[in-house]
PDB file of C-alpha atoms and ligand atoms in Angstrom:
ATOM      1  CA  MET J 464     115.093 185.068-128.197  1.00  0.00           C
ATOM      2  CA  GLU J 465     117.252 188.090-128.994  1.00  0.00           C
ATOM      3  CA  SER J 466     119.611 187.444-126.117  1.00  0.00           C
ATOM      4  CA  GLU J 467     119.936 183.811-127.199  1.00  0.00           C
ATOM      5  CA  ILE J 468     121.024 184.899-130.681  1.00  0.00           C
ATOM      6  CA  PHE J 469     123.481 187.438-129.246  1.00  0.00           C
ATOM      7  CA  GLU J 470     124.974 184.764-127.002  1.00  0.00           C
ATOM      8  CA  LYS J 471     125.332 182.335-129.930  1.00  0.00           C
ATOM      9  CA  ALA J 472     126.939 185.031-132.076  1.00  0.00           C
ATOM     10  CA  TYR J 473     129.376 185.899-129.301  1.00  0.00           C
ATOM     11  CA  LYS J 474     130.301 182.239-128.828  1.00  0.00           C
ATOM     12  CA  ALA J 475     130.741 181.601-132.561  1.00  0.00           C
ATOM     13  CA  ILE J 476     133.500 184.229-132.692  1.00  0.00           C
ATOM     14  CA  LEU J 477     135.161 183.078-129.476  1.00  0.00           C
ATOM     15  CA  GLU J 478     135.166 179.552-130.914  1.00  0.00           C
ATOM     16  CA  TYR J 479     136.565 180.808-134.270  1.00  0.00           C
ATOM     17  CA  ASP J 480     133.641 179.095-135.995  1.00  0.00           C
ATOM     18  CA  ALA J 481     132.889 180.778-139.341  1.00  0.00           C
ATOM     19  CA  GLU J 482     130.083 178.370-140.286  1.00  0.00           C
ATOM     20  CA  LYS J 483     128.320 178.918-136.996  1.00  0.00           C
ATOM     21  CA  ALA J 484     128.809 182.700-137.227  1.00  0.00           C
ATOM     22  CA  GLU J 485     127.206 182.733-140.656  1.00  0.00           C
ATOM     23  CA  SER J 486     124.265 180.588-139.607  1.00  0.00           C
ATOM     24  CA  VAL J 487     123.623 182.630-136.439  1.00  0.00           C
ATOM     25  CA  ALA J 488     123.660 185.814-138.547  1.00  0.00           C
ATOM     26  CA  ARG J 489     120.990 184.279-140.811  1.00  0.00           C
ATOM     27  CA  GLU J 490     118.991 183.084-137.827  1.00  0.00           C
ATOM     28  CA  GLY J 491     119.072 186.602-136.372  1.00  0.00           C
ATOM     29  CA  ILE J 492     117.833 188.163-139.579  1.00  0.00           C
ATOM     30  CA  GLU J 493     115.089 185.561-139.954  1.00  0.00           C
ATOM     31  CA  ALA J 494     114.022 186.334-136.391  1.00  0.00           C
ATOM     32  CA  GLY J 495     113.635 189.985-137.436  1.00  0.00           C
ATOM     33  CA  ILE J 496     116.486 191.386-135.342  1.00  0.00           C
ATOM     34  CA  PRO J 497     118.028 194.495-136.955  1.00  0.00           C
ATOM     35  CA  PRO J 498     121.441 193.536-138.431  1.00  0.00           C
ATOM     36  CA  ALA J 499     123.174 196.444-136.649  1.00  0.00           C
ATOM     37  CA  LYS J 500     121.902 195.153-133.299  1.00  0.00           C
ATOM     38  CA  ILE J 501     123.150 191.615-134.028  1.00  0.00           C
ATOM     39  CA  LEU J 502     126.580 193.072-134.728  1.00  0.00           C
ATOM     40  CA  ASP J 503     126.715 195.501-131.810  1.00  0.00           C
ATOM     41  CA  GLN J 504     125.382 193.147-129.169  1.00  0.00           C
ATOM     42  CA  GLY J 505     126.497 189.768-130.488  1.00  0.00           C
ATOM     43  CA  PHE J 506     129.538 189.708-132.728  1.00  0.00           C
ATOM     44  CA  SER J 507     131.452 192.924-131.963  1.00  0.00           C
ATOM     45  CA  PRO J 508     131.916 192.407-128.199  1.00  0.00           C
ATOM     46  CA  ALA J 509     133.535 189.015-128.960  1.00  0.00           C
ATOM     47  CA  ILE J 510     136.055 190.305-131.497  1.00  0.00           C
ATOM     48  CA  LYS J 511     136.907 193.202-129.163  1.00  0.00           C
ATOM     49  CA  GLU J 512     137.458 190.767-126.302  1.00  0.00           C
ATOM     50  CA  LEU J 513     139.788 188.735-128.532  1.00  0.00           C
ATOM     51  CA  GLY J 514     141.616 191.955-129.496  1.00  0.00           C
ATOM     52  CA  ASP J 515     142.298 192.561-125.793  1.00  0.00           C
ATOM     53  CA  LYS J 516     143.472 188.958-125.366  1.00  0.00           C
ATOM     54  CA  PHE J 517     145.784 189.421-128.343  1.00  0.00           C
ATOM     55  CA  GLU J 518     147.196 192.586-126.790  1.00  0.00           C
ATOM     56  CA  ASN J 519     147.774 190.703-123.514  1.00  0.00           C
ATOM     57  CA  MET J 520     149.371 187.815-125.429  1.00  0.00           C
ATOM     58  CA  GLU J 521     146.715 185.374-124.271  1.00  0.00           C
ATOM     59  CA  ILE J 522     146.076 184.523-127.938  1.00  0.00           C
ATOM     60  CA  PHE J 523     148.247 185.026-131.013  1.00  0.00           C
ATOM     61  CA  LEU J 524     147.898 186.141-134.625  1.00  0.00           C
ATOM     62  CA  PRO J 525     146.621 182.822-136.062  1.00  0.00           C
ATOM     63  CA  GLU J 526     143.726 182.838-133.580  1.00  0.00           C
ATOM     64  CA  LEU J 527     142.976 186.488-134.324  1.00  0.00           C
ATOM     65  CA  VAL J 528     142.918 185.703-138.045  1.00  0.00           C
ATOM     66  CA  MET J 529     140.504 182.783-137.473  1.00  0.00           C
ATOM     67  CA  ALA J 530     138.253 185.003-135.360  1.00  0.00           C
ATOM     68  CA  ALA J 531     138.358 187.719-138.026  1.00  0.00           C
ATOM     69  CA  ASN J 532     137.384 185.167-140.674  1.00  0.00           C
ATOM     70  CA  ALA J 533     134.414 184.069-138.598  1.00  0.00           C
ATOM     71  CA  MET J 534     133.463 187.709-138.080  1.00  0.00           C
ATOM     72  CA  LYS J 535     133.714 188.363-141.811  1.00  0.00           C
ATOM     73  CA  ALA J 536     131.440 185.406-142.592  1.00  0.00           C
ATOM     74  CA  ALA J 537     128.799 186.977-140.351  1.00  0.00           C
ATOM     75  CA  VAL J 538     129.380 190.481-141.714  1.00  0.00           C
ATOM     76  CA  ASN J 539     128.852 189.209-145.287  1.00  0.00           C
ATOM     77  CA  VAL J 540     125.384 187.985-144.387  1.00  0.00           C
ATOM     78  CA  LEU J 541     124.477 191.082-142.374  1.00  0.00           C
ATOM     79  CA  GLU J 542     125.940 193.415-145.011  1.00  0.00           C
ATOM     80  CA  SER J 543     123.604 192.159-147.730  1.00  0.00           C
ATOM     81  CA  ALA J 544     120.630 192.420-145.378  1.00  0.00           C
ATOM     82  CA  LEU J 545     121.600 196.010-144.487  1.00  0.00           C
ATOM     83  CA  LYS J 546     122.147 197.020-148.098  1.00  0.00           C
ATOM     84  CA  LYS J 547     118.737 195.711-149.140  1.00  0.00           C
ATOM     85  CA  THR J 548     117.096 198.159-146.738  1.00  0.00           C
ATOM     86  CA  GLY J 549     118.646 201.082-148.619  1.00  0.00           C
ATOM     87  CA  GLU J 550     117.947 199.906-152.145  1.00  0.00           C
ATOM     88  CA  THR J 551     114.489 201.436-152.291  1.00  0.00           C
ATOM     89  CA  LEU J 552     115.471 204.819-150.814  1.00  0.00           C
ATOM     90  CA  PRO J 553     116.283 207.890-152.911  1.00  0.00           C
ATOM     91  CA  SER J 554     120.044 208.546-152.847  1.00  0.00           C
ATOM     92  CA  LYS J 555     121.188 211.056-150.223  1.00  0.00           C
ATOM     93  CA  GLY J 556     124.647 211.406-151.751  1.00  0.00           C
ATOM     94  CA  THR J 557     127.714 209.486-152.848  1.00  0.00           C
ATOM     95  CA  VAL J 558     130.438 208.317-150.507  1.00  0.00           C
ATOM     96  CA  VAL J 559     133.887 207.010-151.369  1.00  0.00           C
ATOM     97  CA  LEU J 560     135.035 204.774-148.539  1.00  0.00           C
ATOM     98  CA  GLY J 561     138.216 202.901-147.774  1.00  0.00           C
ATOM     99  CA  THR J 562     140.705 201.769-145.160  1.00  0.00           C
ATOM    100  CA  VAL J 563     143.883 203.814-145.453  1.00  0.00           C
ATOM    101  CA  GLU J 564     147.199 202.640-146.850  1.00  0.00           C
ATOM    102  CA  GLY J 565     149.156 200.198-144.675  1.00  0.00           C
ATOM    103  CA  ASP J 566     146.004 199.005-142.948  1.00  0.00           C
ATOM    104  CA  ILE J 567     144.111 195.832-143.856  1.00  0.00           C
ATOM    105  CA  HIS J 568     141.383 195.951-141.189  1.00  0.00           C
ATOM    106  CA  ASP J 569     138.117 195.925-143.067  1.00  0.00           C
ATOM    107  CA  ILE J 570     135.388 194.604-140.810  1.00  0.00           C
ATOM    108  CA  GLY J 571     134.387 197.968-139.287  1.00  0.00           C
ATOM    109  CA  LYS J 572     134.791 199.786-142.587  1.00  0.00           C
ATOM    110  CA  THR J 573     132.507 197.267-144.311  1.00  0.00           C
ATOM    111  CA  ILE J 574     129.887 197.732-141.604  1.00  0.00           C
ATOM    112  CA  VAL J 575     130.084 201.504-141.988  1.00  0.00           C
ATOM    113  CA  GLY J 576     129.630 201.115-145.763  1.00  0.00           C
ATOM    114  CA  ALA J 577     126.662 198.776-145.415  1.00  0.00           C
ATOM    115  CA  THR J 578     125.015 201.027-142.827  1.00  0.00           C
ATOM    116  CA  LEU J 579     125.456 204.089-145.027  1.00  0.00           C
ATOM    117  CA  SER J 580     123.969 202.130-147.955  1.00  0.00           C
ATOM    118  CA  ALA J 581     121.054 201.104-145.755  1.00  0.00           C
ATOM    119  CA  ALA J 582     120.486 204.771-144.924  1.00  0.00           C
ATOM    120  CA  GLY J 583     120.309 205.723-148.605  1.00  0.00           C
ATOM    121  CA  TYR J 584     123.882 206.689-149.521  1.00  0.00           C
ATOM    122  CA  LYS J 585     125.542 205.361-152.648  1.00  0.00           C
ATOM    123  CA  VAL J 586     128.767 203.851-151.375  1.00  0.00           C
ATOM    124  CA  HIS J 587     131.882 203.105-153.422  1.00  0.00           C
ATOM    125  CA  ASP J 588     133.989 200.867-151.252  1.00  0.00           C
ATOM    126  CA  LEU J 589     137.638 201.001-152.320  1.00  0.00           C
ATOM    127  CA  GLY J 590     138.630 198.212-149.960  1.00  0.00           C
ATOM    128  CA  VAL J 591     141.708 198.243-147.761  1.00  0.00           C
ATOM    129  CA  ASP J 592     145.248 199.584-148.040  1.00  0.00           C
ATOM    130  CA  VAL J 593     144.023 202.528-150.102  1.00  0.00           C
ATOM    131  CA  PRO J 594     146.693 205.084-151.048  1.00  0.00           C
ATOM    132  CA  VAL J 595     145.743 208.702-150.370  1.00  0.00           C
ATOM    133  CA  PRO J 596     145.597 209.789-154.068  1.00  0.00           C
ATOM    134  CA  ARG J 597     143.175 206.937-154.826  1.00  0.00           C
ATOM    135  CA  PHE J 598     140.540 208.461-152.523  1.00  0.00           C
ATOM    136  CA  LEU J 599     140.560 211.701-154.535  1.00  0.00           C
ATOM    137  CA  GLU J 600     140.687 209.925-157.875  1.00  0.00           C
ATOM    138  CA  ALA J 601     137.676 207.762-156.971  1.00  0.00           C
ATOM    139  CA  ALA J 602     135.763 210.694-155.503  1.00  0.00           C
ATOM    140  CA  GLU J 603     136.221 212.635-158.737  1.00  0.00           C
ATOM    141  CA  GLU J 604     135.336 209.622-160.906  1.00  0.00           C
ATOM    142  CA  THR J 605     132.102 208.987-159.026  1.00  0.00           C
ATOM    143  CA  GLY J 606     131.100 212.590-158.300  1.00  0.00           C
ATOM    144  CA  ALA J 607     131.154 211.822-154.575  1.00  0.00           C
ATOM    145  CA  GLN J 608     130.355 214.477-151.973  1.00  0.00           C
ATOM    146  CA  VAL J 609     131.956 212.486-149.157  1.00  0.00           C
ATOM    147  CA  ILE J 610     135.344 210.857-148.618  1.00  0.00           C
ATOM    148  CA  ALA J 611     135.326 208.406-145.699  1.00  0.00           C
ATOM    149  CA  ALA J 612     138.606 207.013-144.368  1.00  0.00           C
ATOM    150  CA  SER J 613     138.896 204.265-141.788  1.00  0.00           C
ATOM    151  CA  ALA J 614     142.066 203.465-139.785  1.00  0.00           C
ATOM    152  CA  LEU J 615     142.504 200.819-137.103  1.00  0.00           C
ATOM    153  CA  LEU J 616     146.162 201.268-136.230  1.00  0.00           C
ATOM    154  CA  SER J 617     147.707 204.197-134.403  1.00  0.00           C
ATOM    155  CA  THR J 618     150.384 204.216-137.117  1.00  0.00           C
ATOM    156  CA  THR J 619     147.942 204.360-140.037  1.00  0.00           C
ATOM    157  CA  MET J 620     145.797 207.106-138.487  1.00  0.00           C
ATOM    158  CA  LEU J 621     148.491 209.399-139.844  1.00  0.00           C
ATOM    159  CA  ARG J 622     147.300 208.603-143.378  1.00  0.00           C
ATOM    160  CA  GLN J 623     144.010 210.315-142.504  1.00  0.00           C
ATOM    161  CA  ARG J 624     145.979 213.502-141.883  1.00  0.00           C
ATOM    162  CA  ASP J 625     147.844 212.951-145.157  1.00  0.00           C
ATOM    163  CA  LEU J 626     144.513 212.659-146.942  1.00  0.00           C
ATOM    164  CA  VAL J 627     143.290 216.034-145.663  1.00  0.00           C
ATOM    165  CA  ASP J 628     146.652 217.641-146.494  1.00  0.00           C
ATOM    166  CA  PHE J 629     146.653 216.083-149.962  1.00  0.00           C
ATOM    167  CA  LEU J 630     143.206 217.500-150.705  1.00  0.00           C
ATOM    168  CA  LYS J 631     144.352 220.929-149.478  1.00  0.00           C
ATOM    169  CA  ASN J 632     147.487 220.822-151.624  1.00  0.00           C
ATOM    170  CA  ARG J 633     145.424 219.905-154.670  1.00  0.00           C
ATOM    171  CA  GLY J 634     143.001 222.772-153.999  1.00  0.00           C
ATOM    172  CA  LYS J 635     140.197 220.219-153.571  1.00  0.00           C
ATOM    173  CA  ARG J 636     139.626 220.372-149.837  1.00  0.00           C
ATOM    174  CA  GLU J 637     136.408 222.397-150.006  1.00  0.00           C
ATOM    175  CA  ARG J 638     134.827 220.075-152.555  1.00  0.00           C
ATOM    176  CA  PHE J 639     134.421 217.120-150.208  1.00  0.00           C
ATOM    177  CA  ILE J 640     133.164 216.310-146.766  1.00  0.00           C
ATOM    178  CA  VAL J 641     135.905 214.250-145.116  1.00  0.00           C
ATOM    179  CA  ILE J 642     134.852 211.854-142.373  1.00  0.00           C
ATOM    180  CA  VAL J 643     137.284 209.716-140.387  1.00  0.00           C
ATOM    181  CA  GLY J 644     136.832 206.837-137.959  1.00  0.00           C
ATOM    182  CA  GLY J 645     138.232 203.588-136.607  1.00  0.00           C
ATOM    183  CA  ALA J 646     139.065 202.243-133.158  1.00  0.00           C
ATOM    184  CA  PRO J 647     142.044 204.516-132.294  1.00  0.00           C
ATOM    185  CA  VAL J 648     140.514 207.614-133.928  1.00  0.00           C
ATOM    186  CA  THR J 649     138.934 210.316-131.771  1.00  0.00           C
ATOM    187  CA  LYS J 650     136.933 213.489-132.272  1.00  0.00           C
ATOM    188  CA  ASP J 651     140.002 215.469-131.165  1.00  0.00           C
ATOM    189  CA  TRP J 652     142.153 213.782-133.805  1.00  0.00           C
ATOM    190  CA  ALA J 653     139.565 214.555-136.480  1.00  0.00           C
ATOM    191  CA  SER J 654     139.536 218.245-135.613  1.00  0.00           C
ATOM    192  CA  GLN J 655     143.315 218.337-135.180  1.00  0.00           C
ATOM    193  CA  ILE J 656     143.852 217.119-138.755  1.00  0.00           C
ATOM    194  CA  GLY J 657     141.084 219.317-140.180  1.00  0.00           C
ATOM    195  CA  ALA J 658     138.582 216.583-141.107  1.00  0.00           C
ATOM    196  CA  ASP J 659     134.941 217.664-141.254  1.00  0.00           C
ATOM    197  CA  ALA J 660     133.610 214.847-139.171  1.00  0.00           C
ATOM    198  CA  TYR J 661     134.294 211.931-136.894  1.00  0.00           C
ATOM    199  CA  ALA J 662     132.021 209.031-136.084  1.00  0.00           C
ATOM    200  CA  ARG J 663     132.513 206.534-133.292  1.00  0.00           C
ATOM    201  CA  ASP J 664     130.482 203.850-135.045  1.00  0.00           C
ATOM    202  CA  ALA J 665     128.454 203.107-138.140  1.00  0.00           C
ATOM    203  CA  VAL J 666     125.188 204.482-136.793  1.00  0.00           C
ATOM    204  CA  GLU J 667     126.870 207.744-135.783  1.00  0.00           C
ATOM    205  CA  ALA J 668     128.449 207.971-139.252  1.00  0.00           C
ATOM    206  CA  VAL J 669     124.952 208.104-140.766  1.00  0.00           C
ATOM    207  CA  LYS J 670     123.772 210.743-138.272  1.00  0.00           C
ATOM    208  CA  VAL J 671     126.826 212.939-138.767  1.00  0.00           C
ATOM    209  CA  LEU J 672     126.704 212.734-142.561  1.00  0.00           C
ATOM    210  CA  ASP J 673     122.957 213.357-142.647  1.00  0.00           C
ATOM    211  CA  SER J 674     123.448 216.586-140.738  1.00  0.00           C
ATOM    212  CA  LEU J 675     126.423 217.736-142.836  1.00  0.00           C
ATOM    213  CA  ILE J 676     124.812 216.848-146.180  1.00  0.00           C
ATOM    214  CA  THR J 677     121.639 218.796-145.402  1.00  0.00           C
ATOM    215  CA  LYS J 678     123.758 221.849-144.560  1.00  0.00           C
TER     216      LYS J 678
HETATM  217 CO1  B1M D 182     144.417 193.930-135.760  1.00  0.00          CO
HETATM  218  N1  B1M D 182     144.877 195.266-134.416  1.00  0.00           N
HETATM  219  N2  B1M D 182     146.283 193.874-136.337  1.00  0.00           N
HETATM  220  N3  B1M D 182     143.858 192.471-136.873  1.00  0.00           N
HETATM  221  N4  B1M D 182     142.810 193.922-134.783  1.00  0.00           N
HETATM  222  C1  B1M D 182     143.782 195.849-133.631  1.00  0.00           C
HETATM  223  C2  B1M D 182     143.243 197.115-134.296  1.00  0.00           C
HETATM  224  C3  B1M D 182     144.498 196.110-132.231  1.00  0.00           C
HETATM  225  C4  B1M D 182     143.832 197.245-131.417  1.00  0.00           C
HETATM  226  C5  B1M D 182     144.546 194.784-131.434  1.00  0.00           C
HETATM  227  C6  B1M D 182     145.221 194.923-130.109  1.00  0.00           C
HETATM  228  O1  B1M D 182     146.422 194.843-130.040  1.00  0.00           O
HETATM  229  N5  B1M D 182     144.446 195.148-129.055  1.00  0.00           N
HETATM  230  C7  B1M D 182     145.967 196.443-132.687  1.00  0.00           C
HETATM  231  C8  B1M D 182     146.235 197.917-133.023  1.00  0.00           C
HETATM  232  C9  B1M D 182     147.032 198.658-131.965  1.00  0.00           C
HETATM  233  C10 B1M D 182     147.161 200.080-132.351  1.00  0.00           C
HETATM  234  O2  B1M D 182     147.784 200.422-133.306  1.00  0.00           O
HETATM  235  N6  B1M D 182     146.539 200.942-131.570  1.00  0.00           N
HETATM  236  C11 B1M D 182     146.094 195.570-133.903  1.00  0.00           C
HETATM  237  C12 B1M D 182     147.318 195.119-134.475  1.00  0.00           C
HETATM  238  C13 B1M D 182     148.552 195.517-133.701  1.00  0.00           C
HETATM  239  C14 B1M D 182     147.401 194.372-135.658  1.00  0.00           C
HETATM  240  C15 B1M D 182     148.653 193.893-136.385  1.00  0.00           C
HETATM  241  C16 B1M D 182     149.802 194.916-136.444  1.00  0.00           C
HETATM  242  C17 B1M D 182     149.088 192.584-135.676  1.00  0.00           C
HETATM  243  C18 B1M D 182     150.369 191.985-136.198  1.00  0.00           C
HETATM  244  O3  B1M D 182     150.523 191.704-137.363  1.00  0.00           O
HETATM  245  N7  B1M D 182     151.266 191.803-135.271  1.00  0.00           N
HETATM  246  C19 B1M D 182     148.103 193.548-137.792  1.00  0.00           C
HETATM  247  C20 B1M D 182     148.127 194.778-138.726  1.00  0.00           C
HETATM  248  C21 B1M D 182     147.783 194.439-140.138  1.00  0.00           C
HETATM  249  C22 B1M D 182     147.637 195.692-140.967  1.00  0.00           C
HETATM  250  O4  B1M D 182     146.578 196.276-141.028  1.00  0.00           O
HETATM  251  N8  B1M D 182     148.709 196.096-141.633  1.00  0.00           N
HETATM  252  C23 B1M D 182     146.690 193.201-137.448  1.00  0.00           C
HETATM  253  C24 B1M D 182     145.945 192.235-138.143  1.00  0.00           C
HETATM  254  C25 B1M D 182     144.652 191.873-137.823  1.00  0.00           C
HETATM  255  C26 B1M D 182     143.904 190.720-138.468  1.00  0.00           C
HETATM  256  C27 B1M D 182     144.255 190.483-139.929  1.00  0.00           C
HETATM  257  C28 B1M D 182     144.199 189.467-137.691  1.00  0.00           C
HETATM  258  C29 B1M D 182     142.405 191.111-138.164  1.00  0.00           C
HETATM  259  C30 B1M D 182     141.777 192.001-139.257  1.00  0.00           C
HETATM  260  C31 B1M D 182     140.935 191.202-140.245  1.00  0.00           C
HETATM  261  C32 B1M D 182     140.094 192.104-141.103  1.00  0.00           C
HETATM  262  O5  B1M D 182     139.692 193.224-140.774  1.00  0.00           O
HETATM  263  N9  B1M D 182     139.829 191.570-142.252  1.00  0.00           N
HETATM  264  C33 B1M D 182     142.586 191.975-136.928  1.00  0.00           C
HETATM  265  C34 B1M D 182     141.544 192.246-136.010  1.00  0.00           C
HETATM  266  C35 B1M D 182     140.252 191.482-136.205  1.00  0.00           C
HETATM  267  C36 B1M D 182     141.683 193.200-134.960  1.00  0.00           C
HETATM  268  C37 B1M D 182     140.698 193.538-133.813  1.00  0.00           C
HETATM  269  C38 B1M D 182     140.767 192.379-132.823  1.00  0.00           C
HETATM  270  C39 B1M D 182     139.256 193.743-134.174  1.00  0.00           C
HETATM  271  C40 B1M D 182     138.985 194.815-135.250  1.00  0.00           C
HETATM  272  C41 B1M D 182     137.539 194.691-135.657  1.00  0.00           C
HETATM  273  O6  B1M D 182     137.224 194.128-136.695  1.00  0.00           O
HETATM  274  N10 B1M D 182     136.624 195.155-134.775  1.00  0.00           N
HETATM  275  C42 B1M D 182     141.327 194.878-133.254  1.00  0.00           C
HETATM  276  C43 B1M D 182     141.063 195.095-131.780  1.00  0.00           C
HETATM  277  C44 B1M D 182     140.028 196.179-131.526  1.00  0.00           C
HETATM  278  O7  B1M D 182     139.690 196.978-132.389  1.00  0.00           O
HETATM  279  N11 B1M D 182     139.608 196.276-130.288  1.00  0.00           N
HETATM  280  C45 B1M D 182     142.703 194.842-133.781  1.00  0.00           C
HETATM  281  C46 B1M D 182     135.178 195.024-134.977  1.00  0.00           C
HETATM  282  C47 B1M D 182     134.659 196.204-135.796  1.00  0.00           C
HETATM  283  C48 B1M D 182     133.146 196.113-135.920  1.00  0.00           C
HETATM  284  O8  B1M D 182     134.980 197.377-135.075  1.00  0.00           O
HETATM  285  O9  B1M D 182     136.812 197.994-136.700  1.00  0.00           O
HETATM  286  O10 B1M D 182     136.481 199.295-134.547  1.00  0.00           O
HETATM  287  P1  B1M D 182     135.923 198.528-135.674  1.00  0.00           P
HETATM  288  O11 B1M D 182     134.861 199.457-136.453  1.00  0.00           O
HETATM  289  C49 B1M D 182     133.826 200.194-135.793  1.00  0.00           C
HETATM  290  C50 B1M D 182     134.283 201.602-135.353  1.00  0.00           C
HETATM  291  O12 B1M D 182     135.657 201.737-135.134  1.00  0.00           O
HETATM  292  C51 B1M D 182     133.772 202.492-136.425  1.00  0.00           C
HETATM  293  O13 B1M D 182     132.572 201.849-136.847  1.00  0.00           O
HETATM  294  C52 B1M D 182     132.785 200.436-136.860  1.00  0.00           C
HETATM  295  C53 B1M D 182     131.477 199.715-136.670  1.00  0.00           C
HETATM  296  O14 B1M D 182     130.784 200.214-135.557  1.00  0.00           O
HETATM  297  N12 B1M D 182     134.550 202.771-137.621  1.00  0.00           N
HETATM  298  C54 B1M D 182     134.317 203.911-138.332  1.00  0.00           C
HETATM  299  C55 B1M D 182     135.487 202.058-138.266  1.00  0.00           C
HETATM  300  N13 B1M D 182     135.876 202.700-139.372  1.00  0.00           N
HETATM  301  C56 B1M D 182     135.172 203.830-139.448  1.00  0.00           C
HETATM  302  C57 B1M D 182     135.168 204.851-140.397  1.00  0.00           C
HETATM  303  C58 B1M D 182     134.305 205.923-140.191  1.00  0.00           C
HETATM  304  C59 B1M D 182     133.478 205.998-139.082  1.00  0.00           C
HETATM  305  C60 B1M D 182     133.466 204.996-138.135  1.00  0.00           C
HETATM  306  O15 B1M D 182     134.227 206.956-141.047  1.00  0.00           O
HETATM  307  C61 B1M D 182     135.019 206.944-142.192  1.00  0.00           C
END
């Protein structure tokens, strides 16, 4: 049953079919499959495969946009299911999350936000293309302990470094835990720029923050 759902999810993205992606996501939830598993084993491998095809010029931007729209339709369904899990938990802390300036990739960031919510964090999602000062402003407005910055492009990763430098220059660096992630981001990059943490995926983001918050 599970593998059937994963296969359908995978196909829905490869066929750029948003309606099908949404209905498979619902079917998966109704079948009791954890939303994170539906994403990791069904939807994500397909969008990554299409990313490779795009890089090899086997498909072009319009197809990638259609695939992303299908992926987003599924993520919307899974996001609400994930968030519901966290609604009854006592809050572990507040996180301000966004995709950095110049970058409009939001699928992974949204999954990270929903997974953190499911784990009991209060998440303020600033969306995409977020200028560095906005992260600090929002963190101060909401009393956040954590600033989480996603970047999907090797060019926009540099904004993560700018964020850490900006906090330092404002004398605010020690007030926040800074976590970075996104496909081109590595643990080495995180330590090179002086971030507190790096997570490879949404599940790791929860683990890493749990351990830092309890410290
Ligand atoms: Co874009 N794109 N894209 N794209 N796109 C990539 C990233 C690329 C690798 C594709 C490729 O060429 N193989 C490439 C970047 C190359 C590079 O710089 N290294 C690329 C490019 C070049 C571009 C454009 C420049 C293309 C163009 O216009 N010519 C353009 C840039 C636009 C911009 O941002 N200014 C562009 C546009 C787009 C679309 C609009 C078509 C669409 C985005 C739609 C959207 O997000 N609303 C899109 C997509 C879909 C992709 C790929 C195919 C898939 C990204 C995705 O959603 N993955 C991507 C290829 C790839 O990544 N292999 C690609 C699924 C998602 C679940 O995974 O986002 O990695 P991911 O998130 C994971 C982890 O990374 C991690 O957890 C998530 C869940 O497990 N994570 C964090 C993410 N953020 C985190 C934060 C954390 C911790 C963990 O803490 C804060």
